[in-house]
PDB file of C-alpha atoms in Angstrom:
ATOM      1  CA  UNK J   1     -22.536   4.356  28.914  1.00 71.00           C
ATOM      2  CA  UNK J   2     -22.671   1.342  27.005  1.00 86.00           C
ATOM      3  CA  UNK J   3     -18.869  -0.019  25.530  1.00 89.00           C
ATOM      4  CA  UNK J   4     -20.570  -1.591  23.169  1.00 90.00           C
ATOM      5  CA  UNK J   5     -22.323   1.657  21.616  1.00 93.00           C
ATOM      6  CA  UNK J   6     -19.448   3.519  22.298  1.00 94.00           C
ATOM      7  CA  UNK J   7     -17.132   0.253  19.615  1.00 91.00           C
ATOM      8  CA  UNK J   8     -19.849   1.152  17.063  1.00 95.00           C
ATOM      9  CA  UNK J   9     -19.770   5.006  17.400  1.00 95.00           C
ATOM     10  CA  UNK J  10     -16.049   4.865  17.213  1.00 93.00           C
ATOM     11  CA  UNK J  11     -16.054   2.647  14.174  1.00 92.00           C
ATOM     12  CA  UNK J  12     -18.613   4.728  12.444  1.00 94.00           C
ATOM     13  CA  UNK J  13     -16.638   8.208  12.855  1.00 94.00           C
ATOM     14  CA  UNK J  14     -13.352   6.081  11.297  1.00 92.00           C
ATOM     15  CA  UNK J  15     -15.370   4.484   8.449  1.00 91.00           C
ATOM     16  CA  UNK J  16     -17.338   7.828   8.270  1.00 92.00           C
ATOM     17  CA  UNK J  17     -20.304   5.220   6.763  1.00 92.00           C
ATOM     18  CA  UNK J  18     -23.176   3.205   8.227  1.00 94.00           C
ATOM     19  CA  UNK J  19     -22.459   1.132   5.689  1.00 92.00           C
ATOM     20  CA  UNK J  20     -19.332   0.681   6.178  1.00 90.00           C
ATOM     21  CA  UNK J  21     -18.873   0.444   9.895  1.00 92.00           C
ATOM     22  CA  UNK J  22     -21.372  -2.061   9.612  1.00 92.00           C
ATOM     23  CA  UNK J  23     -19.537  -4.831   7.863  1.00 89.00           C
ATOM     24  CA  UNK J  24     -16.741  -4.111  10.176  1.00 88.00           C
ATOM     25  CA  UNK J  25     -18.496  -4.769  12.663  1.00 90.00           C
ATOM     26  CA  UNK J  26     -20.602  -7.801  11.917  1.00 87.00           C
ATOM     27  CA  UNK J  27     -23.617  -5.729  12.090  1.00 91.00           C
ATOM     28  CA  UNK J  28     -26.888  -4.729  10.134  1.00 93.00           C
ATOM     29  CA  UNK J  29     -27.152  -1.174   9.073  1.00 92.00           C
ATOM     30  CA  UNK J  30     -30.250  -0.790  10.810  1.00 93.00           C
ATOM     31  CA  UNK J  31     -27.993  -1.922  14.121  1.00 93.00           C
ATOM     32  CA  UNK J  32     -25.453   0.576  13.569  1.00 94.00           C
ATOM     33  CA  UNK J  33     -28.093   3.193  12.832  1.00 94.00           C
ATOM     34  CA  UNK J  34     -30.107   2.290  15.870  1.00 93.00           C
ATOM     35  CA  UNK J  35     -27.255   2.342  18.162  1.00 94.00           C
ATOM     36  CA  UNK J  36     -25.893   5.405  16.894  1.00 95.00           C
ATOM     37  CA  UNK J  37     -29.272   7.264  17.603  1.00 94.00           C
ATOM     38  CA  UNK J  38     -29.244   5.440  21.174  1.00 94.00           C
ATOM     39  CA  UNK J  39     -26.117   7.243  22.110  1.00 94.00           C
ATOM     40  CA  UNK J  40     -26.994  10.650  21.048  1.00 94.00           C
ATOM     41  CA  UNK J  41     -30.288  10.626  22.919  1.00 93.00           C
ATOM     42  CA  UNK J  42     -28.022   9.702  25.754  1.00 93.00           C
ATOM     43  CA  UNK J  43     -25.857  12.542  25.544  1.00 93.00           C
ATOM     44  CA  UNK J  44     -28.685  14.988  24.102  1.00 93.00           C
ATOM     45  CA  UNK J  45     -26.285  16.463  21.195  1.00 93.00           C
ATOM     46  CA  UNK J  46     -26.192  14.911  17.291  1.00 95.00           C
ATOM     47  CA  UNK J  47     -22.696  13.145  16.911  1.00 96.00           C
ATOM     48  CA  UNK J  48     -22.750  12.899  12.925  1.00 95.00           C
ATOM     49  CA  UNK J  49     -24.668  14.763   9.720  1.00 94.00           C
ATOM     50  CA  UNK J  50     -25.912  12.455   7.221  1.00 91.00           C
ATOM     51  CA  UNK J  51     -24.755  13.459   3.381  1.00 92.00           C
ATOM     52  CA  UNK J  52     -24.973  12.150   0.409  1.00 87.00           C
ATOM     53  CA  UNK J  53     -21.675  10.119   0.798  1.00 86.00           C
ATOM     54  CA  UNK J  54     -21.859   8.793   3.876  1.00 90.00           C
ATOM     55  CA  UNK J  55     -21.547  10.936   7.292  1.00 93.00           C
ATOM     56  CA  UNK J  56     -19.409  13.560   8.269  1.00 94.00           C
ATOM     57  CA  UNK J  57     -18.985  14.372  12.510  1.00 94.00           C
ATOM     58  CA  UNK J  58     -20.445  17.120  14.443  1.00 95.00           C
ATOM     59  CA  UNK J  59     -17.390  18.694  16.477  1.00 94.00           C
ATOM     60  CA  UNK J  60     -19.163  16.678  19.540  1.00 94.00           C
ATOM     61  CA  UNK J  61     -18.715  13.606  17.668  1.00 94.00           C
ATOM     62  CA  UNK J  62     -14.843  14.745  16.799  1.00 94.00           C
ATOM     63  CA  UNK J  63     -14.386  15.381  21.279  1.00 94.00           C
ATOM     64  CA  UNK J  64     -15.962  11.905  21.778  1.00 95.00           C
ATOM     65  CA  UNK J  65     -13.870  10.020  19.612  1.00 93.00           C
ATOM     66  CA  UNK J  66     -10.651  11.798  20.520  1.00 93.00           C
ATOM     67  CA  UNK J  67     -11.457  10.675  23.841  1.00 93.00           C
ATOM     68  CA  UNK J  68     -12.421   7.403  23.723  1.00 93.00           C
ATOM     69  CA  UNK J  69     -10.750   5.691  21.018  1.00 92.00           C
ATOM     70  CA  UNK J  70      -7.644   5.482  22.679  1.00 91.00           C
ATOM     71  CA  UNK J  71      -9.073   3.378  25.301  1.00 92.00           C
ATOM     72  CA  UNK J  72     -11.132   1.521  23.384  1.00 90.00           C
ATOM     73  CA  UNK J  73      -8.453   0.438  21.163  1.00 87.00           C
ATOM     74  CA  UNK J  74      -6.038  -0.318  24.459  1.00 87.00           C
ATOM     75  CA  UNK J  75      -9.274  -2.766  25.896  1.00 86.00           C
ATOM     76  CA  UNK J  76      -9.013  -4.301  22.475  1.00 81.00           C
ATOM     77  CA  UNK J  77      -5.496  -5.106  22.669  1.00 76.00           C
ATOM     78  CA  UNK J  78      -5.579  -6.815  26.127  1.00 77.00           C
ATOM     79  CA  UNK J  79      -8.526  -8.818  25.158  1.00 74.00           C
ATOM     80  CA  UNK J  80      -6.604 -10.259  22.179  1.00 69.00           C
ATOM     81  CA  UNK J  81      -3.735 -10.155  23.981  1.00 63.00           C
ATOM     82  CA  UNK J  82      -4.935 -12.892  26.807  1.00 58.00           C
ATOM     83  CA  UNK J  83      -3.384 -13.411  29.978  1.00 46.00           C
ATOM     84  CA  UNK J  84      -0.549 -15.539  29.048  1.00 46.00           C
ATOM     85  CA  UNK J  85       2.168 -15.892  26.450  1.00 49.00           C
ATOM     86  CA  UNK J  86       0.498 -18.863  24.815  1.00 51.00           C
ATOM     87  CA  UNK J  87      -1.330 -17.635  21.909  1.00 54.00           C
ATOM     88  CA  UNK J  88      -2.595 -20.069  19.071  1.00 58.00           C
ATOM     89  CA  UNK J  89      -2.187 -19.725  15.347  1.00 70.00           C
ATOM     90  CA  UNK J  90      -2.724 -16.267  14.140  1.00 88.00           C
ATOM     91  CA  UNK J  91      -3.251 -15.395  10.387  1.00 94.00           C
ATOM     92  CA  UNK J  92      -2.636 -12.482   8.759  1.00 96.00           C
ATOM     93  CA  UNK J  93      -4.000 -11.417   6.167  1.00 97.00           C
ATOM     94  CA  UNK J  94      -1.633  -9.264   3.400  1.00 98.00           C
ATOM     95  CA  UNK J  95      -2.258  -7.336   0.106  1.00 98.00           C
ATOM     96  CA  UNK J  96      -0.030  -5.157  -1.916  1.00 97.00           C
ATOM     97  CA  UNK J  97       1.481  -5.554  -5.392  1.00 95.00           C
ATOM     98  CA  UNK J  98       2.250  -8.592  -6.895  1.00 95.00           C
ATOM     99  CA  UNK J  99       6.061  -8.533  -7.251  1.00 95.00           C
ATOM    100  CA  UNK J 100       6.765  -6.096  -4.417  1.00 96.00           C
ATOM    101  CA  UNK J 101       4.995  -8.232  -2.009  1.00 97.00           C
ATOM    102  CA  UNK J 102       6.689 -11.527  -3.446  1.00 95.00           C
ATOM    103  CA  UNK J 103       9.969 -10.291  -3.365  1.00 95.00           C
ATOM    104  CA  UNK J 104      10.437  -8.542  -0.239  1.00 96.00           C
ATOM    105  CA  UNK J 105       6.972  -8.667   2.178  1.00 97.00           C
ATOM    106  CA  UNK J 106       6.815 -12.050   2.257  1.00 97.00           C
ATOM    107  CA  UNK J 107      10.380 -13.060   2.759  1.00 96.00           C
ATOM    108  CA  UNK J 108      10.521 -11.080   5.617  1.00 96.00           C
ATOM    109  CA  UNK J 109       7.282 -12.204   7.150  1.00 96.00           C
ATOM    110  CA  UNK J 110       8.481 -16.333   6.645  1.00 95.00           C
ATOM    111  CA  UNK J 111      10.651 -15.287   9.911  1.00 93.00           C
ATOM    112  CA  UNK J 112       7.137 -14.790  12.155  1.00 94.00           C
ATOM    113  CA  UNK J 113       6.097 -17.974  10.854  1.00 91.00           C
ATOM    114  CA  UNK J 114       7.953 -20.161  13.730  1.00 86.00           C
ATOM    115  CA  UNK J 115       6.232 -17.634  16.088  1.00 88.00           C
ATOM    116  CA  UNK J 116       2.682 -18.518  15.583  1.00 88.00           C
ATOM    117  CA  UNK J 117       1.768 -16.121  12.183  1.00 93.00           C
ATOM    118  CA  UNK J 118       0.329 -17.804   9.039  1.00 95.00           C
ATOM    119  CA  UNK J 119       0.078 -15.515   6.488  1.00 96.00           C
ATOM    120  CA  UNK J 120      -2.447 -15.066   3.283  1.00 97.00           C
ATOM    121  CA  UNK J 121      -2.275 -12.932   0.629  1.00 96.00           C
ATOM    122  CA  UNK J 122      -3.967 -11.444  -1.966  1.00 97.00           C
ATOM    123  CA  UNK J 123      -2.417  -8.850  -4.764  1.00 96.00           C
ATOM    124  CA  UNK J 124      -4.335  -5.503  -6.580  1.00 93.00           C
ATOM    125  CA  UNK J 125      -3.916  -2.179  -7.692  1.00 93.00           C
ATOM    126  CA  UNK J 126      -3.770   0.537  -4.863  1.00 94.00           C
ATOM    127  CA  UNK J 127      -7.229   1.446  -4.729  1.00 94.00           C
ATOM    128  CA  UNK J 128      -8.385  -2.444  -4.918  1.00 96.00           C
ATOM    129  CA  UNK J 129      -6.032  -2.450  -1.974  1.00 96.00           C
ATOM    130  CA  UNK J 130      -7.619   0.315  -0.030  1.00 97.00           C
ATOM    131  CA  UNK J 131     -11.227  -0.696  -0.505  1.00 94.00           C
ATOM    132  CA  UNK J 132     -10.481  -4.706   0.483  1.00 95.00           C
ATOM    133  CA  UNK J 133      -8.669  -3.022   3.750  1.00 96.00           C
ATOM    134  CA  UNK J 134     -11.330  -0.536   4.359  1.00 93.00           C
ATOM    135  CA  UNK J 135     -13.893  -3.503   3.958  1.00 92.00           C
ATOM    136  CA  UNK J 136     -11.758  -5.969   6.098  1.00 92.00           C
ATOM    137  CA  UNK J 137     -10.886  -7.974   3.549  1.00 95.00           C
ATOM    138  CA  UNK J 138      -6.795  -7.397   4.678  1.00 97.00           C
ATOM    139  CA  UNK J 139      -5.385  -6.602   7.386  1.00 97.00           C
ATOM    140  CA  UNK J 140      -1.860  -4.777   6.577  1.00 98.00           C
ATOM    141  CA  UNK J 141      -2.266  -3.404   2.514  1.00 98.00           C
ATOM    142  CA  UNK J 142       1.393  -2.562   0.884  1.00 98.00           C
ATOM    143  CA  UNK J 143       0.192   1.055  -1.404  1.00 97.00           C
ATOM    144  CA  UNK J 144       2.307   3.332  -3.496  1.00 95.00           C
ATOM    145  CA  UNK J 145       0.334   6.082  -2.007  1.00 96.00           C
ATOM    146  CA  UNK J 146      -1.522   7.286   1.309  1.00 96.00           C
ATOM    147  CA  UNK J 147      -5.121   6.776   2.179  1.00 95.00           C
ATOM    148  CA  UNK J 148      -7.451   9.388   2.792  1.00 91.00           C
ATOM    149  CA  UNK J 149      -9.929   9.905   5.454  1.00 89.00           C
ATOM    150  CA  UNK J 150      -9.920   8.198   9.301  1.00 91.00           C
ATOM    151  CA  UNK J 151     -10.535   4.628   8.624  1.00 93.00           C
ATOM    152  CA  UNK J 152      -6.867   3.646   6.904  1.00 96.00           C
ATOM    153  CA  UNK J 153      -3.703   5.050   8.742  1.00 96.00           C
ATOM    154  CA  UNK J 154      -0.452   4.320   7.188  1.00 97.00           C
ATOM    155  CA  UNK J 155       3.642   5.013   7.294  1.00 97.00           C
ATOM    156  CA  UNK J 156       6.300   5.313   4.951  1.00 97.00           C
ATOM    157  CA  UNK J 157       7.945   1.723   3.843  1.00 98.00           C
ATOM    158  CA  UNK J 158      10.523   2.259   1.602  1.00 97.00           C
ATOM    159  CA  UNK J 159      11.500   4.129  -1.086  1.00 96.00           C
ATOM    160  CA  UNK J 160      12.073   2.198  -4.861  1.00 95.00           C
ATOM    161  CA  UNK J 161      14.815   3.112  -7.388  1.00 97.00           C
ATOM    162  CA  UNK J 162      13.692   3.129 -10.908  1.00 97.00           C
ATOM    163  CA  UNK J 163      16.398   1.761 -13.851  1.00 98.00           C
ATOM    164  CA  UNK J 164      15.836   2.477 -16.913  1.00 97.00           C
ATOM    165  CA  UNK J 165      17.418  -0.767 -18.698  1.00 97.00           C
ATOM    166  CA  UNK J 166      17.663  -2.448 -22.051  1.00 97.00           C
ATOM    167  CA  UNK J 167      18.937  -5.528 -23.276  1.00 97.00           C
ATOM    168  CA  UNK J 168      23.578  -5.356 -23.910  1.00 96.00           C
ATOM    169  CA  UNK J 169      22.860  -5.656 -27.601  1.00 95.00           C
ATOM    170  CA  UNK J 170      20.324  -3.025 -27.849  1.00 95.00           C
ATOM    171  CA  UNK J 171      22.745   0.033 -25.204  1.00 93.00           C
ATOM    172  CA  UNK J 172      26.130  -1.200 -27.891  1.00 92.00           C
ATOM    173  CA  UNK J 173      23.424   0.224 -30.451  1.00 91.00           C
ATOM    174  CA  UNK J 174      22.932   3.485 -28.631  1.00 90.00           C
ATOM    175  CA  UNK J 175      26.274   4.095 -27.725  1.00 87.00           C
ATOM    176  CA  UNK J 176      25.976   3.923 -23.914  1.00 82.00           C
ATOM    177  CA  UNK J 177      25.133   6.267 -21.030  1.00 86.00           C
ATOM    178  CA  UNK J 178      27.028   8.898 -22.772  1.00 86.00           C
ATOM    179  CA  UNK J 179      25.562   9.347 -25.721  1.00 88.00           C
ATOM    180  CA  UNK J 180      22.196   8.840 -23.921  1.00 90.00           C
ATOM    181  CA  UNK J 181      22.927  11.638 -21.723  1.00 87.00           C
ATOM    182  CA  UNK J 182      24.056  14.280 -24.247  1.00 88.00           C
ATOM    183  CA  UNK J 183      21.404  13.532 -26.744  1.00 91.00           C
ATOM    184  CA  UNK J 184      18.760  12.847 -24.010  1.00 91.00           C
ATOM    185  CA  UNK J 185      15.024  11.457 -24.465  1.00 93.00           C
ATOM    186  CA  UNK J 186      15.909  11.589 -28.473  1.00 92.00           C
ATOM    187  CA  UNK J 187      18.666   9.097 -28.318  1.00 93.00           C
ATOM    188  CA  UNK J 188      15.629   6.286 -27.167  1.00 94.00           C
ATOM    189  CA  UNK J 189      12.793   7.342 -29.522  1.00 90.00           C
ATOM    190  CA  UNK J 190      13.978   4.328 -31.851  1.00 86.00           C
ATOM    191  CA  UNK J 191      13.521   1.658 -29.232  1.00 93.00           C
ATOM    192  CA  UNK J 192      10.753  -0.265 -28.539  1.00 96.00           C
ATOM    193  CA  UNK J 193       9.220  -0.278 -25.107  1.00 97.00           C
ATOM    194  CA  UNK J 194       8.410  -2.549 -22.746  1.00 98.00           C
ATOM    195  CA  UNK J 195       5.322  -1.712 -20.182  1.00 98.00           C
ATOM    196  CA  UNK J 196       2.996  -2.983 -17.759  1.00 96.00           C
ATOM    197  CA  UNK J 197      -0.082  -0.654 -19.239  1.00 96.00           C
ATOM    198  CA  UNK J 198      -0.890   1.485 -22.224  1.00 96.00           C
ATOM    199  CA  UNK J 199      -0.478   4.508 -20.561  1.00 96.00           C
ATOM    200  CA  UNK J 200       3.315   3.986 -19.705  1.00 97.00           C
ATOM    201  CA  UNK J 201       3.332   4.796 -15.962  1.00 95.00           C
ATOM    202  CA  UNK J 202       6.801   3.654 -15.370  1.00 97.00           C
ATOM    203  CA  UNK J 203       8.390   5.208 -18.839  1.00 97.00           C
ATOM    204  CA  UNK J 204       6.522   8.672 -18.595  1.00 96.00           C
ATOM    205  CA  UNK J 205       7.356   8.787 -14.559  1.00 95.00           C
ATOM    206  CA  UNK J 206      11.078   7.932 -15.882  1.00 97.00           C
ATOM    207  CA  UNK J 207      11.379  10.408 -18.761  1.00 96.00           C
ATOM    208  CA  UNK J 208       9.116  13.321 -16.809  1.00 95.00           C
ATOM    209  CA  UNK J 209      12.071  13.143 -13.737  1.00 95.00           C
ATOM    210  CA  UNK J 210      14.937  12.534 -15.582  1.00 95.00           C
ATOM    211  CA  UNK J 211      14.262  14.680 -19.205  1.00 94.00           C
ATOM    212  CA  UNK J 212      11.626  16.893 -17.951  1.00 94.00           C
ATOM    213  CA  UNK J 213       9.754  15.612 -21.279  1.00 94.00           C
ATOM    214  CA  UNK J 214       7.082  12.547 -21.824  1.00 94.00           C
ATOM    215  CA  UNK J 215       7.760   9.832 -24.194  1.00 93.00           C
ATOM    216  CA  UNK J 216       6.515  10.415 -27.848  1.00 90.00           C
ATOM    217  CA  UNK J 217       6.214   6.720 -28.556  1.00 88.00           C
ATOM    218  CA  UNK J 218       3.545   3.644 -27.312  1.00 91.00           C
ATOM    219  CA  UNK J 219       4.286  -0.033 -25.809  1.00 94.00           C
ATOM    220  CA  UNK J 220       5.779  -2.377 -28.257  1.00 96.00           C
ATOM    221  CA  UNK J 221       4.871  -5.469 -25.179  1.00 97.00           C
ATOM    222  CA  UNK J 222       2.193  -4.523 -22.329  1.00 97.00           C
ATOM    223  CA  UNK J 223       2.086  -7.210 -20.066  1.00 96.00           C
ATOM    224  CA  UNK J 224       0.808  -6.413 -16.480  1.00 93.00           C
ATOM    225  CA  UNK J 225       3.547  -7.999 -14.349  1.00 94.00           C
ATOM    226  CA  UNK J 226       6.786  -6.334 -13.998  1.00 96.00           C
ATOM    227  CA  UNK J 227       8.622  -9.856 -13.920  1.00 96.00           C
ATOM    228  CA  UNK J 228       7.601 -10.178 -17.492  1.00 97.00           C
ATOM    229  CA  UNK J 229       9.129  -7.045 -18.331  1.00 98.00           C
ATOM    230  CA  UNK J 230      12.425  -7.678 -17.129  1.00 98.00           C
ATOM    231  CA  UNK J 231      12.265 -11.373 -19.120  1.00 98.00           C
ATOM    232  CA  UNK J 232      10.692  -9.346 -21.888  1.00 98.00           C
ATOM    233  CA  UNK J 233      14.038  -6.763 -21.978  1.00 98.00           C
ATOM    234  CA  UNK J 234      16.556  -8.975 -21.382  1.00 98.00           C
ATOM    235  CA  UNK J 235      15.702 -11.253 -24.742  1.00 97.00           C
ATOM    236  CA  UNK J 236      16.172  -8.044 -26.046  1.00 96.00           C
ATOM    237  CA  UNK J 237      12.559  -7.038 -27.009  1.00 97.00           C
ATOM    238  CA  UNK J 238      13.118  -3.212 -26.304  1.00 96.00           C
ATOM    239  CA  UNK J 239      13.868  -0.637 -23.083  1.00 97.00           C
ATOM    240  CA  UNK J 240      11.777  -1.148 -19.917  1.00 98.00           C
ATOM    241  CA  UNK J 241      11.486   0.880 -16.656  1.00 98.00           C
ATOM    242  CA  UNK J 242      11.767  -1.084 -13.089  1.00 98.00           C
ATOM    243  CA  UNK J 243      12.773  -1.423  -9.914  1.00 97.00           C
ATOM    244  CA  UNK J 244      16.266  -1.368  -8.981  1.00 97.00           C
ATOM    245  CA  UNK J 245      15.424  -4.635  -6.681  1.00 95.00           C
ATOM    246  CA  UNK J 246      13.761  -6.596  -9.135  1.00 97.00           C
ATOM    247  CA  UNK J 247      16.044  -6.688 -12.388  1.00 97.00           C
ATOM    248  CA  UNK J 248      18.984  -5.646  -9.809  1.00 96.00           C
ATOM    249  CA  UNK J 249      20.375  -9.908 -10.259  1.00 97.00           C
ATOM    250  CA  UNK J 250      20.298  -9.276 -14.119  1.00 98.00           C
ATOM    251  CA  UNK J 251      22.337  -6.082 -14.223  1.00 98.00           C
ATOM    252  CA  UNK J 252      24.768  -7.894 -12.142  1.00 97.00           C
ATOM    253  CA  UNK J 253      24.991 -11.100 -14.244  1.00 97.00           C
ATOM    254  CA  UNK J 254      25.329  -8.593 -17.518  1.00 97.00           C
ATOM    255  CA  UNK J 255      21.672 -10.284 -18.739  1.00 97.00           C
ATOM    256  CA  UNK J 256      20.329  -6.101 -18.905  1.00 97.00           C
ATOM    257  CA  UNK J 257      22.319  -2.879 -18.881  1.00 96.00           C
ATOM    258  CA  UNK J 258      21.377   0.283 -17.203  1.00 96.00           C
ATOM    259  CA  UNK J 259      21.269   2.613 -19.990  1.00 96.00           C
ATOM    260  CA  UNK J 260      21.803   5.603 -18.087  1.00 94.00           C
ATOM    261  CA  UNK J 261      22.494   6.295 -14.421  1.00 92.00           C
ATOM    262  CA  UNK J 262      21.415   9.857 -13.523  1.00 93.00           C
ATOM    263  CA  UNK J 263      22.597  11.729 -10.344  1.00 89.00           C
ATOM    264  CA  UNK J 264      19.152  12.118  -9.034  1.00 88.00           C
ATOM    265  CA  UNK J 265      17.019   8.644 -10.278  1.00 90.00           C
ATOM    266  CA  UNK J 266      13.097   8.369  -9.931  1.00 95.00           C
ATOM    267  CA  UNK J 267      11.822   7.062  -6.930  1.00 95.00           C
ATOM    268  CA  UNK J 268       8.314   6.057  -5.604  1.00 95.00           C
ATOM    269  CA  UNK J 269       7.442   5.378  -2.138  1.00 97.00           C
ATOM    270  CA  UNK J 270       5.490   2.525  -0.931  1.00 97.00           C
ATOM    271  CA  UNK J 271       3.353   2.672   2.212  1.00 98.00           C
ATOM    272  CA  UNK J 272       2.283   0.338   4.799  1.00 98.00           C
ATOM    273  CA  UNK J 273      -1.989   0.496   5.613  1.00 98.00           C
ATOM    274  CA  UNK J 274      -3.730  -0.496   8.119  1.00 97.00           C
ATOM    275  CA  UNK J 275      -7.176   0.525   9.933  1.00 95.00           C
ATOM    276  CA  UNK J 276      -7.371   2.648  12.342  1.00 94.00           C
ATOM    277  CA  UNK J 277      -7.548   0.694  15.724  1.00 91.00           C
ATOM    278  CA  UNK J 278      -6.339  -2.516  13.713  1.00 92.00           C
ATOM    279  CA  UNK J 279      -3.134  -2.437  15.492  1.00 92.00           C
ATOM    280  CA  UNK J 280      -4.459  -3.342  19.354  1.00 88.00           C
ATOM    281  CA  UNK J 281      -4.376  -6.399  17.275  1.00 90.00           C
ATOM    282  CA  UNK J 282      -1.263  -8.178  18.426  1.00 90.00           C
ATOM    283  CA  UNK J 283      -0.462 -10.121  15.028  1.00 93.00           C
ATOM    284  CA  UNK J 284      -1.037  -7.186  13.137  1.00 95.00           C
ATOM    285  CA  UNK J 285       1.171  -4.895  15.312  1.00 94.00           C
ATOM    286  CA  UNK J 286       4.224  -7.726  15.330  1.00 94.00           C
ATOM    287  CA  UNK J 287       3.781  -7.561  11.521  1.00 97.00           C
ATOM    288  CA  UNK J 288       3.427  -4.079  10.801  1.00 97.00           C
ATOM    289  CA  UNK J 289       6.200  -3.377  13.022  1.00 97.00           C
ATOM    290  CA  UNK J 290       8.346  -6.297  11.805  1.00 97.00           C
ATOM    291  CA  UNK J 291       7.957  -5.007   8.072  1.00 98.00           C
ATOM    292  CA  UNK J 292       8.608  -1.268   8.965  1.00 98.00           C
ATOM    293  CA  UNK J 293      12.327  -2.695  10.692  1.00 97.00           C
ATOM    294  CA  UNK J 294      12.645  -5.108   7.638  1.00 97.00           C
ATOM    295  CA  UNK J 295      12.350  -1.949   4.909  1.00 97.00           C
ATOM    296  CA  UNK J 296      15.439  -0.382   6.623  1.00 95.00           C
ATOM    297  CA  UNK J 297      17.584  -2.942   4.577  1.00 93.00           C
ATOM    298  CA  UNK J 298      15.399  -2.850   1.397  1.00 92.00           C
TER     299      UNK J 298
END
C-alpha cells in the first residue's frame, strides 16, 4: 500500500475536507480526491461519506486511521528529525492574542532562540486563530477555548485571573472593597466603563461570576487592546476588567486599585493548538512542550 496515499487519507479523515486536506498537503483537490478513491478500490470498502460540509468517515475509515496514524506521524518525526544533532534554522510560526502572546508566549520562547528557533507571529480572535491553524497558516495557536473536530488537538495553558480595577481617585469615591461588597453590582452603576468591545465580554463575565447579575450600563471607551484599557483606567477614565498579569505592575505601583477582591475571582483558561500530527515536527514539539513547562509559573 502506497505511504503516500495512506499521508493523504490520514490528512483527509483529520481535516474531515478535500478541501482542506488539500492545502495541507500541497495538493489539488482533484489529487486528494483521486487518491482517496485509489485506496478504497484497493481495500474494496468506502473510507468516507461525502455531505454537504465536507466528509464524515465510514467506521472502516475510523480502524484505518487509528491504525496508521501513529506510524505515520512517528516516520514524520524521524524524517525531520535527521540523523544527527545538527539541525539548521527552524521557524515557528505563533498566533494567539495580542497581549497574552506579547507578554508571556514570547518571552518564554526568546530562550529557544540560541537553540536554532526563529519565531513569527501573527495575533486574532480565537476563531481567526483556529481557521489560520487549520489552514497552516500557524503552527502552535494560543485560544481561550478548545477546537472541535480531529484536525486541531490542544491542552490546557494556564488559567487568567480577572481584576476588576479603577483608577485610586475613582475606589476613594466608592468607598472601597467594602462598600463595594455590601452594596454589590449597584455600588458601580455610576462609573464609566472601560472595554475592549460593545458587548462587554470582560465586565458581563466579571459581574455574571462575581454578582450573579449583568451590567445595566454600556462602554464609556471601547478600544480593542487590553493595554489601552489599563492606560485608559489608570488616567482615571472609568472601571475596567483585566488580567491579573497585565495591570498586575500598576496595582503594585498604586497607578490602579483593585476595587474588590472576591474569594472566588473569574478566571478563563487559555489553550495551546496545534494539528493533529503537527507535533512529529521537532520545532513544534520543543515549543509546545517548552510553553506548556513555562505556564506552570504564569
Amino acid at each position: 500500500m502506497d505511504l503516500a496515499l495512506l499521508r493523504t487519507f490520514v490528512m483527509v479523515h483529520r481535516a474531515g475536507s478535500f478541501t482542506r486536506a488539500a492545502g495541507l498537503l500541497g495538493l489539488s483537490q482533484p489529487a486528494v480526491t483521486g487518491q482517496i478513491r485509489t485506496l478504497e478500490r484497493q481495500l474494496g470498502r468506502p473510507l468516507f461519506l461525502r455531505t454537504a460540509r465536507g466528509v464524515v468517515p465510514t467506521t472502516v475509515g475510523d480502524e484505518l486511521a487509528h491504525k496508521v496514524a501513529p506510524h505515520l506521524d512517528a516516520l514524520l518525526e524521524i524524517t525531520e528529525a535527521g540523523l544527527d544533532d545538527t539541525s539548521p534554522l527552524r521557524t515557528l510560526h505563533l498566533a494567539g492574542p495580542p497581549e497574552f502572546t506579547a507578554l508571556r508566549a514570547l518571552p518564554a520562547l526568546t530562550a529557544l532562540v540560541a537553540q536554532g528557533l526563529a519565531v513569527r507571529c501573527a495575533f486574532g480572535s480565537t476563531e481567526e486563530l483556529f481557521e489560520g491553524l487549520s489552514a497552516g497558516h500557524h503552527d502552535l495557536a494560543i485560544a481561550t477555548s478548545r477546537p472541535r473536530g480531529r484536525l486541531l488537538e490542544a491542552a490546557p495553558l494556564c488559567d487568567e485571573e480577572h481584576v476588576l480595577i479603577a483608577s485610586p481617585r475613582w475606589a476613594a469615591r466608592l468607598g472601597g472593597p467594602a462598600v463595594i461588597q455590601v452594596k454589590g453590582a449597584g455600588a458601580l452603576e455610576a462609573l464609566p466603563v472601560v472595554e475592549v468591545h460593545e458587548s462587554l465580554p470582560l465586565v458581563t463575565r466579571y459581574w455574571s461570576t462575581v454578582f450573579d447579575t449583568r451590567p445595566v450600563t454600556s462602554g464609556t471607551i471601547i478600544a480593542p487592546d487590553l493595554r489601552a484599557v489599563l492606560t485608559c483606567v489608570a488616567r482615571g477614565a472609568g472601571l475596567g476588567v483585566l488580567p491579573r498579569y497585565l495591570c498586575m505592575d500598576a496595582l503594585d505601583t498604586g497607578e490602579v486599585v483593585a476595587l474588590l477582591n472576591p474569594p472566588v475571582p473569574p478566571l478563563r483558561t487559555y489553550f495551546l493548538a496545534v494539528r493533529t500530527g503537527a507535533l512529529a515536527l521537532p520545532h513544534i514539539a520543543k515549543a509546545y512542550e517548552w510553553l506548556l513547562r513555562s505556564a506552570v509559573d504564569w
